[in-house]
PDB file of C-alpha atoms in Angstrom:
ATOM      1  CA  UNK A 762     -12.193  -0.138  15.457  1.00 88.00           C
ATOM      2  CA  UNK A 763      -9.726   1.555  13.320  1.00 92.00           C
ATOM      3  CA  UNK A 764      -9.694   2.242   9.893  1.00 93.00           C
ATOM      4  CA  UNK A 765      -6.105   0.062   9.529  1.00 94.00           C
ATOM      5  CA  UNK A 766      -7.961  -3.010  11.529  1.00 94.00           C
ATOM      6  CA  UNK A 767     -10.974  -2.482   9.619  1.00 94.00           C
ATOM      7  CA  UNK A 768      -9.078  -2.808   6.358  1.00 96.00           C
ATOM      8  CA  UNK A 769      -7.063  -6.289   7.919  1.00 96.00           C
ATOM      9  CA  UNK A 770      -9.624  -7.441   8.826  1.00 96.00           C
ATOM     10  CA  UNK A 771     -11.613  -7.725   5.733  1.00 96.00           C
ATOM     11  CA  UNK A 772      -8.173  -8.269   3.595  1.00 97.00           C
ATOM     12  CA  UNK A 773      -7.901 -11.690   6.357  1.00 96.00           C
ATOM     13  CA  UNK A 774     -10.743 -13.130   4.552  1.00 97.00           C
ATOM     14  CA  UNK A 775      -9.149 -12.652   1.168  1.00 96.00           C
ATOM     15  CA  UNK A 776      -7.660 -16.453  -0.195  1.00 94.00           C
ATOM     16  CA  UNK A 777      -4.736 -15.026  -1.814  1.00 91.00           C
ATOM     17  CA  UNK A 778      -3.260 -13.296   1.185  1.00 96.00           C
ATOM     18  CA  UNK A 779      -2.084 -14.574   4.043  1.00 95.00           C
ATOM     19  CA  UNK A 780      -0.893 -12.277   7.072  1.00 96.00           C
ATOM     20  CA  UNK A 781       2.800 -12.267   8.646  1.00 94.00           C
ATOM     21  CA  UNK A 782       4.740  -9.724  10.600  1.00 94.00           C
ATOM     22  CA  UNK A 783       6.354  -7.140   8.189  1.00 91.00           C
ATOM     23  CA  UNK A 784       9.389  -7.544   6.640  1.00 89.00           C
ATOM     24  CA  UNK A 785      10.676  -4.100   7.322  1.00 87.00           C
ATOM     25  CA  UNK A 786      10.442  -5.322  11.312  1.00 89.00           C
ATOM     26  CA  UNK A 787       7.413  -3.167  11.975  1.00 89.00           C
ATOM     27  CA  UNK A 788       3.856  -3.726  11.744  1.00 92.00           C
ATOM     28  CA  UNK A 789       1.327  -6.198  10.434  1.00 94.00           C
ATOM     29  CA  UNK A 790       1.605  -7.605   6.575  1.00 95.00           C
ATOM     30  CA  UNK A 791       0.042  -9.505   4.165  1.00 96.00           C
ATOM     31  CA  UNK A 792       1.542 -11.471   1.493  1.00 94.00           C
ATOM     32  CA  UNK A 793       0.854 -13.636  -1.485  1.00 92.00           C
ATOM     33  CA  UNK A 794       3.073 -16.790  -1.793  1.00 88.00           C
ATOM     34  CA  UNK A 795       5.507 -14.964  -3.877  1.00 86.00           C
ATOM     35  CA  UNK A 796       5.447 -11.376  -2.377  1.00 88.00           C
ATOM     36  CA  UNK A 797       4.780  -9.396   0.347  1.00 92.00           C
ATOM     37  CA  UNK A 798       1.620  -6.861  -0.529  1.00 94.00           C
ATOM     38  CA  UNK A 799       0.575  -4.451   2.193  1.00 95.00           C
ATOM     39  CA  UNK A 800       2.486  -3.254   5.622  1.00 95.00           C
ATOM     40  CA  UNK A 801       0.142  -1.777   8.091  1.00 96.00           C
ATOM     41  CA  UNK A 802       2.787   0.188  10.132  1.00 91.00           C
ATOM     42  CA  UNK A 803       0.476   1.837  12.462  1.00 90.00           C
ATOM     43  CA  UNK A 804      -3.596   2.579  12.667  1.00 89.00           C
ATOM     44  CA  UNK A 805      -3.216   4.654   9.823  1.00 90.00           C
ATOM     45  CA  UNK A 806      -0.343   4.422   7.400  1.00 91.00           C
ATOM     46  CA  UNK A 807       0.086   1.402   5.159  1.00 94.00           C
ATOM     47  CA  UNK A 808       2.375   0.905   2.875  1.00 95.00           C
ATOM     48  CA  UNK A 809       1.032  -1.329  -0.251  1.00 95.00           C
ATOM     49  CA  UNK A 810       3.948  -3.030  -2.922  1.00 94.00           C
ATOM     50  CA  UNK A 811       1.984  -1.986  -6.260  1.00 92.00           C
ATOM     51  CA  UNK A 812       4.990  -2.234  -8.094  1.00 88.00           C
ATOM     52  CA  UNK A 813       7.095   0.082 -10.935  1.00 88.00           C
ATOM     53  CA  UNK A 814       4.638  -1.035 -13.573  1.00 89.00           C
ATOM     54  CA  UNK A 815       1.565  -0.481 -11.821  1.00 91.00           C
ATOM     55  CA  UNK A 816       2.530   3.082 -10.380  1.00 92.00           C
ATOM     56  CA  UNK A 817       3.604   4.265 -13.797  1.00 91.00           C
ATOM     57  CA  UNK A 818       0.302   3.084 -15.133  1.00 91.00           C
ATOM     58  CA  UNK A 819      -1.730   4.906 -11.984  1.00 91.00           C
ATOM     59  CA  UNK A 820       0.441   8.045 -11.438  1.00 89.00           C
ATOM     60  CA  UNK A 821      -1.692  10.732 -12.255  1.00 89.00           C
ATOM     61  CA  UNK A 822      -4.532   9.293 -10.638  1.00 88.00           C
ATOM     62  CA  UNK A 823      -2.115   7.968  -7.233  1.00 89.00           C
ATOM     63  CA  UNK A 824      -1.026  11.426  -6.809  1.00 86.00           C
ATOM     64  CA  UNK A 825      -4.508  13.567  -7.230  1.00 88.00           C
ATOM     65  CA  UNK A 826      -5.084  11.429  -4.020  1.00 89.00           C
ATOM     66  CA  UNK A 827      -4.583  13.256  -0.700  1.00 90.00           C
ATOM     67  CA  UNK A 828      -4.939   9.545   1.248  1.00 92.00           C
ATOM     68  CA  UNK A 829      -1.902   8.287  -1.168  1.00 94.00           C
ATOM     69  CA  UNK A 830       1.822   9.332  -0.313  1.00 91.00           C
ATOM     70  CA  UNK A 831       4.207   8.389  -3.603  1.00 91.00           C
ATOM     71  CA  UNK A 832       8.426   8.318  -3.441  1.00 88.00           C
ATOM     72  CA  UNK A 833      10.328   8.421  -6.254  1.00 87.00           C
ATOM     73  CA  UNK A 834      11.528   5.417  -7.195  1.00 86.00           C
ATOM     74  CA  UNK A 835       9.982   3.372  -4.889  1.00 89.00           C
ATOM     75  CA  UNK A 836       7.395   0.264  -5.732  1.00 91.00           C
ATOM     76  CA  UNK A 837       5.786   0.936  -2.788  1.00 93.00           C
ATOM     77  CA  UNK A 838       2.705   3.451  -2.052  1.00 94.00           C
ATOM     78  CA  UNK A 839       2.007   4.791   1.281  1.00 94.00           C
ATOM     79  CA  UNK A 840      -1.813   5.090   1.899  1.00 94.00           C
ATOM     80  CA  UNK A 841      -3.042   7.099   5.289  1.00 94.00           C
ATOM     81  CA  UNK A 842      -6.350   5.303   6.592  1.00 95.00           C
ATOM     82  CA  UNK A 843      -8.586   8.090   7.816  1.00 93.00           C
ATOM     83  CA  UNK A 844     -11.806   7.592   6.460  1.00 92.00           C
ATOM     84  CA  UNK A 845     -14.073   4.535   5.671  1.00 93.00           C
ATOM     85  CA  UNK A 846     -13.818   5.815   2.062  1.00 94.00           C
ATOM     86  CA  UNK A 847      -9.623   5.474   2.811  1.00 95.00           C
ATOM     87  CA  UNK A 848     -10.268   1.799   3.448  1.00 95.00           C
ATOM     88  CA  UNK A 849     -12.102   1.397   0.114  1.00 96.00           C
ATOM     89  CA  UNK A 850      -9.432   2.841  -1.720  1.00 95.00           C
ATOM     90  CA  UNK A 851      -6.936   0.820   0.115  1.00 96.00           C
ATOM     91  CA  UNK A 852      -8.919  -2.546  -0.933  1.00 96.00           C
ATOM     92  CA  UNK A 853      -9.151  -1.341  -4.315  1.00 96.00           C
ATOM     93  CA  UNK A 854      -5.526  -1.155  -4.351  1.00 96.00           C
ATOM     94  CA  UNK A 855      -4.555  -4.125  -2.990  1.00 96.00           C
ATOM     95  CA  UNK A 856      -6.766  -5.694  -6.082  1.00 96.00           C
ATOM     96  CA  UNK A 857      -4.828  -3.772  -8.526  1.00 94.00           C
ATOM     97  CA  UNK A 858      -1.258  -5.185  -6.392  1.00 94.00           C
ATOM     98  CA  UNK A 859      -2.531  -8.781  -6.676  1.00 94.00           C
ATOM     99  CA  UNK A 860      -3.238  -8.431 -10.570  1.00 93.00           C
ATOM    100  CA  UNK A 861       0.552  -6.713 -10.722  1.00 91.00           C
ATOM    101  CA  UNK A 862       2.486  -9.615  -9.078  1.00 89.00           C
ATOM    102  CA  UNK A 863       0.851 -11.945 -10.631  1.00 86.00           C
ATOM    103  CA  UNK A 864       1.862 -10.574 -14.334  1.00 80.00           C
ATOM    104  CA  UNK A 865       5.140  -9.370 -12.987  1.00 67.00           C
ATOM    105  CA  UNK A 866       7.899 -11.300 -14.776  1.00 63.00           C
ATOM    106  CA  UNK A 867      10.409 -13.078 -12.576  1.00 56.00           C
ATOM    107  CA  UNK A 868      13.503 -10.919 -10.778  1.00 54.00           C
ATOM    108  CA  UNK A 869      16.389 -11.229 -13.038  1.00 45.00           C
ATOM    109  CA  UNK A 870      17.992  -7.811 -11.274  1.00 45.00           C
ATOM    110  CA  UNK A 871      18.394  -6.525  -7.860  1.00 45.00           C
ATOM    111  CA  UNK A 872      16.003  -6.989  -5.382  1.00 45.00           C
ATOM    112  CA  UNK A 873      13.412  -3.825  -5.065  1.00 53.00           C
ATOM    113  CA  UNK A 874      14.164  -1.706  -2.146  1.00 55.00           C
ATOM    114  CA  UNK A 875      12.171  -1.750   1.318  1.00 78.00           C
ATOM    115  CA  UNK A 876       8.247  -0.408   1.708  1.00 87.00           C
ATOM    116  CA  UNK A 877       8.277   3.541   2.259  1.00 84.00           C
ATOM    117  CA  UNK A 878       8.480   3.206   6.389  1.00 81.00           C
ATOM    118  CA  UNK A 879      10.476   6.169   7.420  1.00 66.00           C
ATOM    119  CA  UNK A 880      10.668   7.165   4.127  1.00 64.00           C
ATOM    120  CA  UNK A 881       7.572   9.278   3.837  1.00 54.00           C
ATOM    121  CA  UNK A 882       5.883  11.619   6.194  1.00 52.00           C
ATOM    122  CA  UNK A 883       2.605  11.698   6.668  1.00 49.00           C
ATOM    123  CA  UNK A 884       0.374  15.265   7.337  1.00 47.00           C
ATOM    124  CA  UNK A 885      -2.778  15.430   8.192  1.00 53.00           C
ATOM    125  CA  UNK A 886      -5.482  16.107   5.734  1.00 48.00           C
ATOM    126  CA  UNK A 887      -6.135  19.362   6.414  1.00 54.00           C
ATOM    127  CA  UNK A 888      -2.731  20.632   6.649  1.00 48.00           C
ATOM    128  CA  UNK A 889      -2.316  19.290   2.748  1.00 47.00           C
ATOM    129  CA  UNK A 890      -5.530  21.085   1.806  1.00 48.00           C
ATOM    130  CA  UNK A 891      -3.992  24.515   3.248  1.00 48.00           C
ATOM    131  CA  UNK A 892      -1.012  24.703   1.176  1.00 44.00           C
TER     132      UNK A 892
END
């Protein structure tokens, strides 16, 4: 089993998710009533909706991750699942995206862009720990 069915399957038992095909068109998500949360896109990149707040709040600690891909000015985080400790982090995540959307006031501007799919590229572990 993979690391990315690993992680849906143990977010499947969660009561405040429910899964659905991605918005974006590719991959596996899981939503809340209100948003969309995590995109699995493949067996190891997922993109989780933590939103603005939340990645402000988390930035230095987000980015001193090598699992945890950030764009600029995206909501989105893109997490690569290699690890059983990967999946952990993902989970944890996810918690801290519930709490988010449910505090997050109502839209009153434009809608956020897209999850990070073909917007970030992945590298392997060790070919981040070289540079």
């Amino acid at each position: 089993m993979t690391p990315a069915q690993r992680a849906m399957e143990r977010l499947g038992t969660w009561p405040d998710l429910t899964a659905c095909p991605a918005g974006c068109g590719t991959g596996q998500a899981f939503r809340t009533a209100r948003d969309e949360i995590v995109h699995f896109h493949s067996d190891r990149d997922v993109d989780l909706h933590l939103t603005r707040r939340a990645i402000q709040r988390f930035h230095y600690d987000l980015g001193g991750s090598s699992a945890i891909q950030l764009v600029p000015g995206s909501c989105w985080v893109t997490v690569h699942l290699d690890c059983a400790t990967d999946v952990d982090l993902l989970l944890s995540l996810v918690s801290v995206a519930l709490k988010a959307h449910q505090v997050r006031p109502p839209s009153t501007g434009p809608v956020p862009a897209g999850c990070n799919f073909h917007r970030v590229t992945v590298l392997p572990r060790d070919a981040v720990n070289e540079r």
